[in-house]
Short mmCIF file of C-alpha atoms in Angstrom, two decimals:
data_model
loop_
_atom_site.label_atom_id
_atom_site.label_comp_id
_atom_site.label_asym_id
_atom_site.label_seq_id
_atom_site.Cartn_x
_atom_site.Cartn_y
_atom_site.Cartn_z
CA MET A 1 0.00 0.00 0.00
CA LEU A 2 1.21 3.48 -0.77
CA THR A 3 1.99 5.52 2.30
CA ASN A 4 2.53 9.15 3.24
CA ASN A 5 6.22 8.32 3.07
CA VAL A 6 5.94 7.74 -0.67
CA ARG A 7 4.32 11.13 -1.15
CA ARG A 8 6.82 12.90 1.10
CA VAL A 9 9.84 11.29 -0.57
CA GLY A 10 8.35 11.81 -4.01
CA LEU A 11 8.00 15.50 -3.27
CA SER A 12 11.52 15.61 -1.84
CA VAL A 13 12.91 13.99 -4.99
CA ALA A 14 11.00 16.53 -7.09
CA VAL A 15 12.36 19.48 -5.19
CA VAL A 16 15.94 18.18 -5.04
CA ALA A 17 16.00 17.53 -8.79
CA ALA A 18 14.42 20.90 -9.55
CA LEU A 19 16.72 22.87 -7.27
CA THR A 20 19.75 21.06 -8.66
CA SER A 21 18.91 22.22 -12.17
CA VAL A 22 18.17 25.75 -11.03
CA ALA A 23 21.35 25.95 -8.96
CA ALA A 24 23.46 24.61 -11.79
CA CYS A 25 21.95 26.69 -14.56
CA GLY A 26 20.48 29.76 -12.93
CA GLY A 27 17.36 31.71 -13.89
CA SER A 28 15.73 33.04 -17.05
CA ASP A 29 17.89 33.38 -20.09
CA ASP A 30 18.32 35.57 -23.11
CA GLY A 31 15.52 38.12 -23.16
CA GLY A 32 17.98 40.89 -22.32
CA ASN A 33 20.53 42.99 -24.11
CA LYS A 34 21.84 41.45 -27.33
CA GLU A 35 24.66 43.96 -27.63
CA SER A 36 27.99 42.57 -28.65
CA ALA A 37 31.06 43.83 -26.83
CA GLY A 38 34.41 43.89 -28.57
CA SER A 39 37.14 42.00 -26.76
CA SER A 40 39.33 45.11 -26.50
CA VAL A 41 36.53 46.91 -24.66
CA ALA A 42 35.63 43.87 -22.56
CA LYS A 43 39.10 43.75 -21.04
CA VAL A 44 38.77 47.34 -19.76
CA ASP A 45 35.14 47.89 -18.75
CA PRO A 46 33.61 45.30 -16.32
CA ILE A 47 30.07 45.97 -17.58
CA ALA A 48 31.08 45.48 -21.21
CA ALA A 49 33.06 42.38 -20.18
CA LEU A 50 30.02 40.81 -18.53
CA VAL A 51 27.78 41.58 -21.50
CA ALA A 52 30.30 39.71 -23.65
CA VAL A 53 30.35 36.81 -21.19
CA GLN A 54 26.56 36.67 -21.11
CA LYS A 55 26.43 36.48 -24.90
CA LYS A 56 29.24 33.96 -25.38
CA THR A 57 28.06 31.65 -22.58
CA GLY A 58 24.50 31.69 -23.90
CA GLN A 59 25.67 30.89 -27.42
CA ALA A 60 27.80 27.95 -26.22
CA GLN A 61 24.52 26.05 -25.62
CA SER A 62 25.93 23.20 -23.50
CA ALA A 63 28.55 22.39 -20.89
CA ARG A 64 29.74 19.98 -18.27
CA ILE A 65 28.66 21.17 -14.81
CA GLU A 66 29.93 20.31 -11.34
CA GLY A 67 29.19 21.96 -8.03
CA ASP A 68 27.78 21.93 -4.55
CA THR A 69 24.91 23.87 -3.03
CA ALA A 70 23.60 24.43 0.49
CA MET A 71 20.20 26.00 1.10
CA GLY A 72 19.92 26.65 4.81
CA SER A 73 18.40 23.83 6.84
CA THR A 74 16.47 22.55 3.83
CA MET A 75 19.21 20.76 1.96
CA SER A 76 22.81 20.49 0.90
CA MET A 77 23.91 18.57 -2.17
CA LYS A 78 26.61 17.94 -4.73
CA GLN A 79 25.85 17.68 -8.42
CA ALA A 80 27.72 16.67 -11.55
CA GLY A 81 26.61 16.13 -15.12
CA VAL A 82 25.93 17.77 -18.47
CA MET A 83 23.33 20.33 -19.50
CA ASP A 84 22.16 21.68 -22.85
CA TRP A 85 20.25 24.99 -22.97
CA SER A 86 19.92 25.44 -26.74
CA ASP A 87 16.16 24.80 -26.59
CA GLY A 88 15.00 24.65 -23.01
CA ILE A 89 16.97 22.56 -20.53
CA THR A 90 17.96 18.97 -21.26
CA GLY A 91 20.64 16.90 -19.60
CA SER A 92 21.46 14.54 -16.79
CA MET A 93 22.87 15.13 -13.33
CA LYS A 94 24.16 12.86 -10.61
CA ILE A 95 22.96 14.31 -7.32
CA THR A 96 24.35 13.42 -3.90
CA TYR A 97 22.34 14.90 -1.04
CA THR A 98 24.61 15.50 1.93
CA GLY A 99 22.40 17.11 4.57
CA GLY A 100 19.22 18.97 5.48
CA THR A 101 15.62 17.99 6.07
CA MET A 102 15.04 16.76 2.51
CA ALA A 103 18.08 14.53 2.63
CA ASP A 104 16.93 13.13 5.98
CA ALA A 105 13.51 12.24 4.57
CA MET A 106 15.02 10.50 1.56
CA LYS A 107 17.56 8.55 3.61
CA GLN A 108 14.88 7.44 6.09
CA ALA A 109 13.07 5.92 3.13
CA GLY A 110 16.10 3.77 2.39
CA GLY A 111 17.75 5.94 -0.23
CA SER A 112 21.48 5.57 -0.87
CA GLY A 113 22.14 9.31 -0.72
CA THR A 114 22.73 9.54 -4.46
CA MET A 115 20.29 9.72 -7.34
CA GLU A 116 20.23 10.49 -11.03
CA ALA A 117 17.99 13.16 -12.57
CA ARG A 118 17.30 13.42 -16.29
CA TYR A 119 15.92 16.67 -17.70
CA PHE A 120 13.69 17.09 -20.76
CA LYS A 121 11.82 19.99 -22.33
CA ASP A 122 8.50 19.00 -20.74
CA GLY A 123 9.69 17.66 -17.38
CA TYR A 124 12.25 15.51 -15.68
CA ALA A 125 12.67 12.02 -14.20
CA ALA A 126 14.46 10.99 -11.04
CA ASP A 127 15.79 7.61 -10.01
CA MET A 128 14.39 7.10 -6.51
CA GLY A 129 16.34 3.93 -5.75
CA GLU A 130 15.66 0.27 -5.13
CA ALA A 131 14.22 0.70 -1.62
CA MET A 132 11.47 3.07 -2.73
CA SER A 133 10.67 0.95 -5.77
CA GLN A 134 9.40 -1.75 -3.44
CA GLN A 135 6.44 0.54 -2.70
CA THR A 136 5.71 1.38 -6.33
CA GLY A 137 5.50 -2.00 -7.97
CA GLY A 138 9.19 -2.20 -8.75
CA LYS A 139 9.30 1.11 -10.62
CA ARG A 140 12.37 3.04 -9.51
CA TRP A 141 11.94 6.17 -11.67
CA ILE A 142 9.48 8.97 -10.89
CA SER A 143 8.51 11.14 -13.85
CA TYR A 144 7.54 14.77 -13.22
CA SER A 145 5.69 16.86 -15.79
CA TYR A 146 6.21 20.64 -15.53
CA ASP A 147 2.51 21.09 -16.28
CA ASP A 148 1.52 18.79 -13.40
CA LEU A 149 3.90 20.52 -10.99
CA GLU A 150 2.43 23.88 -12.01
CA LYS A 151 -1.10 22.64 -11.23
CA MET A 152 -0.08 21.17 -7.88
CA ALA A 153 1.96 24.13 -6.67
CA GLY A 154 -0.06 27.04 -8.05
CA ALA A 155 1.82 30.30 -8.57
CA SER A 156 5.10 28.94 -7.26
CA GLY A 157 4.72 25.98 -9.60
CA ALA A 158 4.28 28.30 -12.56
CA ALA A 159 7.47 30.12 -11.62
CA LEU A 160 9.34 26.84 -11.22
CA LYS A 161 8.07 25.60 -14.58
CA ASP A 162 9.24 28.77 -16.30
CA GLN A 163 12.63 28.65 -14.61
CA MET A 164 13.23 24.97 -15.32
CA GLN A 165 12.34 25.35 -18.99
CA ASN A 166 14.23 28.56 -19.66
CA SER A 167 17.27 28.71 -17.39
CA THR A 168 20.88 28.98 -18.56
CA PRO A 169 24.23 29.39 -16.75
CA GLU A 170 24.06 33.15 -17.35
CA GLN A 171 22.14 33.94 -14.16
CA GLY A 172 25.16 34.91 -12.08
CA VAL A 173 26.32 37.23 -14.87
CA LYS A 174 22.87 38.79 -15.18
CA SER A 175 22.74 39.26 -11.40
CA LEU A 176 25.82 41.44 -11.51
CA LEU A 177 24.61 43.34 -14.56
CA ALA A 178 21.26 44.00 -12.87
CA SER A 179 22.93 45.19 -9.68
CA GLY A 180 25.15 47.77 -11.36
CA ASP A 181 27.70 46.81 -8.70
CA VAL A 182 30.48 45.11 -10.62
CA LYS A 183 34.19 45.20 -9.98
CA LYS A 184 37.12 43.39 -11.49
CA VAL A 185 38.96 41.53 -8.73
CA GLY A 186 41.92 40.34 -10.78
CA GLN A 187 43.49 37.40 -12.59
CA GLU A 188 43.28 33.95 -10.98
CA ASP A 189 43.75 30.32 -11.99
CA VAL A 190 40.71 28.07 -11.61
CA ARG A 191 41.45 24.38 -11.97
CA GLY A 192 44.41 25.18 -14.20
CA VAL A 193 42.54 27.71 -16.35
CA SER A 194 43.60 31.35 -16.43
CA THR A 195 40.56 33.49 -15.57
CA THR A 196 39.43 37.01 -14.73
CA HIS A 197 37.52 37.29 -11.46
CA TYR A 198 34.55 39.67 -11.18
CA ALA A 199 32.43 40.26 -8.08
CA GLY A 200 29.52 42.28 -6.77
CA THR A 201 26.61 42.39 -4.37
CA VAL A 202 23.01 42.13 -5.52
CA ASP A 203 20.72 44.20 -3.27
CA VAL A 204 17.16 43.11 -4.06
CA ALA A 205 15.57 46.37 -2.94
CA ALA A 206 18.08 48.45 -4.89
CA LEU A 207 17.98 46.52 -8.16
CA THR A 208 17.42 48.90 -11.05
CA ALA A 209 17.61 48.84 -14.82
CA LYS A 210 20.76 50.99 -14.71
CA ASN A 211 23.71 49.16 -16.27
CA SER A 212 21.44 46.14 -16.66
CA SER A 213 20.95 43.82 -19.60
CA LEU A 214 17.55 42.82 -18.18
CA SER A 215 14.22 44.07 -19.47
CA ALA A 216 11.80 45.61 -16.95
CA ASP A 217 9.78 42.37 -16.83
CA GLU A 218 12.89 40.25 -16.34
CA LEU A 219 14.11 42.55 -13.60
CA ASP A 220 10.77 42.34 -11.76
CA ALA A 221 10.76 38.55 -12.08
CA PHE A 222 14.33 38.33 -10.81
CA LYS A 223 13.51 40.53 -7.81
CA LYS A 224 10.50 38.35 -6.97
CA GLN A 225 12.55 35.17 -7.30
CA LEU A 226 15.07 36.38 -4.72
CA ALA A 227 12.44 37.92 -2.43
CA ASP A 228 10.35 34.73 -2.38
CA ALA A 229 13.39 32.84 -1.15
CA GLY A 230 13.89 35.43 1.58
CA ILE A 231 17.09 36.76 0.02
CA THR A 232 17.63 40.50 0.47
CA THR A 233 21.26 40.63 -0.64
CA GLU A 234 23.35 38.13 -2.56
CA THR A 235 27.09 38.16 -3.18
CA VAL A 236 28.00 36.90 -6.63
CA ASP A 237 31.49 36.05 -7.90
CA ILE A 238 32.25 34.80 -11.39
CA TRP A 239 35.46 33.66 -13.06
CA VAL A 240 35.74 34.02 -16.84
CA ASP A 241 38.30 32.54 -19.23
CA ASP A 242 40.05 34.26 -22.16
CA ASN A 243 37.21 33.21 -24.48
CA ASP A 244 34.62 35.12 -22.40
CA LEU A 245 33.14 31.85 -21.11
CA LEU A 246 32.01 31.31 -17.54
CA VAL A 247 34.36 28.92 -15.67
CA LYS A 248 33.16 29.26 -12.08
CA LYS A 249 30.31 30.97 -10.25
CA THR A 250 29.66 31.38 -6.52
CA GLU A 251 26.57 32.83 -4.89
CA ARG A 252 26.13 33.58 -1.19
CA GLY A 253 23.14 35.00 0.62
CA GLN A 254 20.76 34.65 3.54
CA MET A 255 17.51 32.75 2.99
CA LYS A 256 14.47 32.24 5.20
CA THR A 257 15.82 28.79 6.09
CA GLY A 258 19.44 29.85 6.61
CA GLU A 259 22.44 30.56 4.43
CA LEU A 260 22.60 30.00 0.68
CA ASN A 261 26.00 28.91 -0.59
CA SER A 262 26.49 27.70 -4.14
CA THR A 263 29.65 26.97 -6.12
CA VAL A 264 29.41 25.74 -9.70
CA TYR A 265 32.16 24.94 -12.24
CA TYR A 266 31.60 24.92 -16.02
CA SER A 267 33.78 23.16 -18.60
CA ASP A 268 33.67 21.40 -21.98
CA TYR A 269 31.39 24.00 -23.57
CA GLY A 270 29.67 22.66 -26.66
CA THR A 271 29.80 19.07 -25.40
CA LYS A 272 27.20 16.76 -26.93
CA VAL A 273 24.28 16.05 -24.60
CA SER A 274 22.07 13.05 -25.30
CA VAL A 275 19.46 12.00 -22.73
CA GLU A 276 17.18 8.99 -22.93
CA ARG A 277 13.92 8.68 -21.09
CA PRO A 278 13.92 5.85 -18.53
CA PRO A 279 12.19 2.60 -19.60
CA ALA A 280 8.41 2.96 -19.36
CA ASP A 281 8.06 -0.27 -17.36
CA GLN A 282 10.40 1.18 -14.71
CA THR A 283 8.73 4.59 -14.51
CA VAL A 284 5.76 5.87 -12.51
CA ASP A 285 4.19 9.26 -13.18
CA PHE A 286 4.17 11.46 -10.07
CA ALA A 287 0.62 12.74 -10.66
CA GLU A 288 -0.60 9.14 -11.00
CA LEU A 289 1.33 8.19 -7.88
CA MET A 290 -0.54 10.86 -5.94
CA LYS A 291 -3.91 9.63 -7.27
CA GLN A 292 -3.05 6.08 -6.20
CA GLN A 293 -2.11 7.24 -2.74
CA GLN A 294 -5.30 9.26 -2.35
CA GLY A 295 -7.32 6.24 -3.43
CA ALA A 296 -5.52 3.99 -0.94
CA ALA A 297 -6.12 6.51 1.85
CA SER A 298 -9.85 6.93 1.17
#
């Protein structure tokens, strides 16, 4: 019989997989400034440099991604995989949850602490492990439709759907551009790559269109995204290689549930990303899972 544990863990898997994609790739993508910055200008002016980085990183369309993220008491995790953002988000990530209330719930259900998430244009699937499959007729994959999540979660679900379908690794760059607070820190090596380090602080209340590549609508959406998470200020650092491609991004801030700390590395831009849907006979749809549980409880 399906239990509340199945629902709770299913929701935890959904959130972990969703947050992993958002943390790795960031927020909304290329509705902003399409201006091209010449490399000679980019080396002198931090704003022009970041506009160039935003454009080049967006055009790269895919990359290998590795990082770790902590979101207060809710969760901490490590992620590694590949993502393609040429037409929505597709890719696969290996996620290891290392702490927090979500990780506790998943481990109590017999999870190994590591799962795989596969991302598609219309949703994503997560491998919930052998232990949980014993409660779902041997099906170890849960499939999540963005449309279903939007219906279940209301306004927040609509925002998540939009972010999951349209995010790219440019978010940290856009944060600095929106803040107008950008400074060049200096030259540093990151994992053997020569980079230029830029940094700034995003003050949600003070965000303006000045020096920003964001449209008014994008800026409002970005403000709301941070405010909903309880973030009033966020410190963003990015490291950029000689080809104007993002190599590393860190974000730090205070959330309602504690501190946000995220570090993500990007490499192998342009790598081929091919993702297969899990076998149908090993997959259960999350919306159907909820209907089954409600029927068992009634």
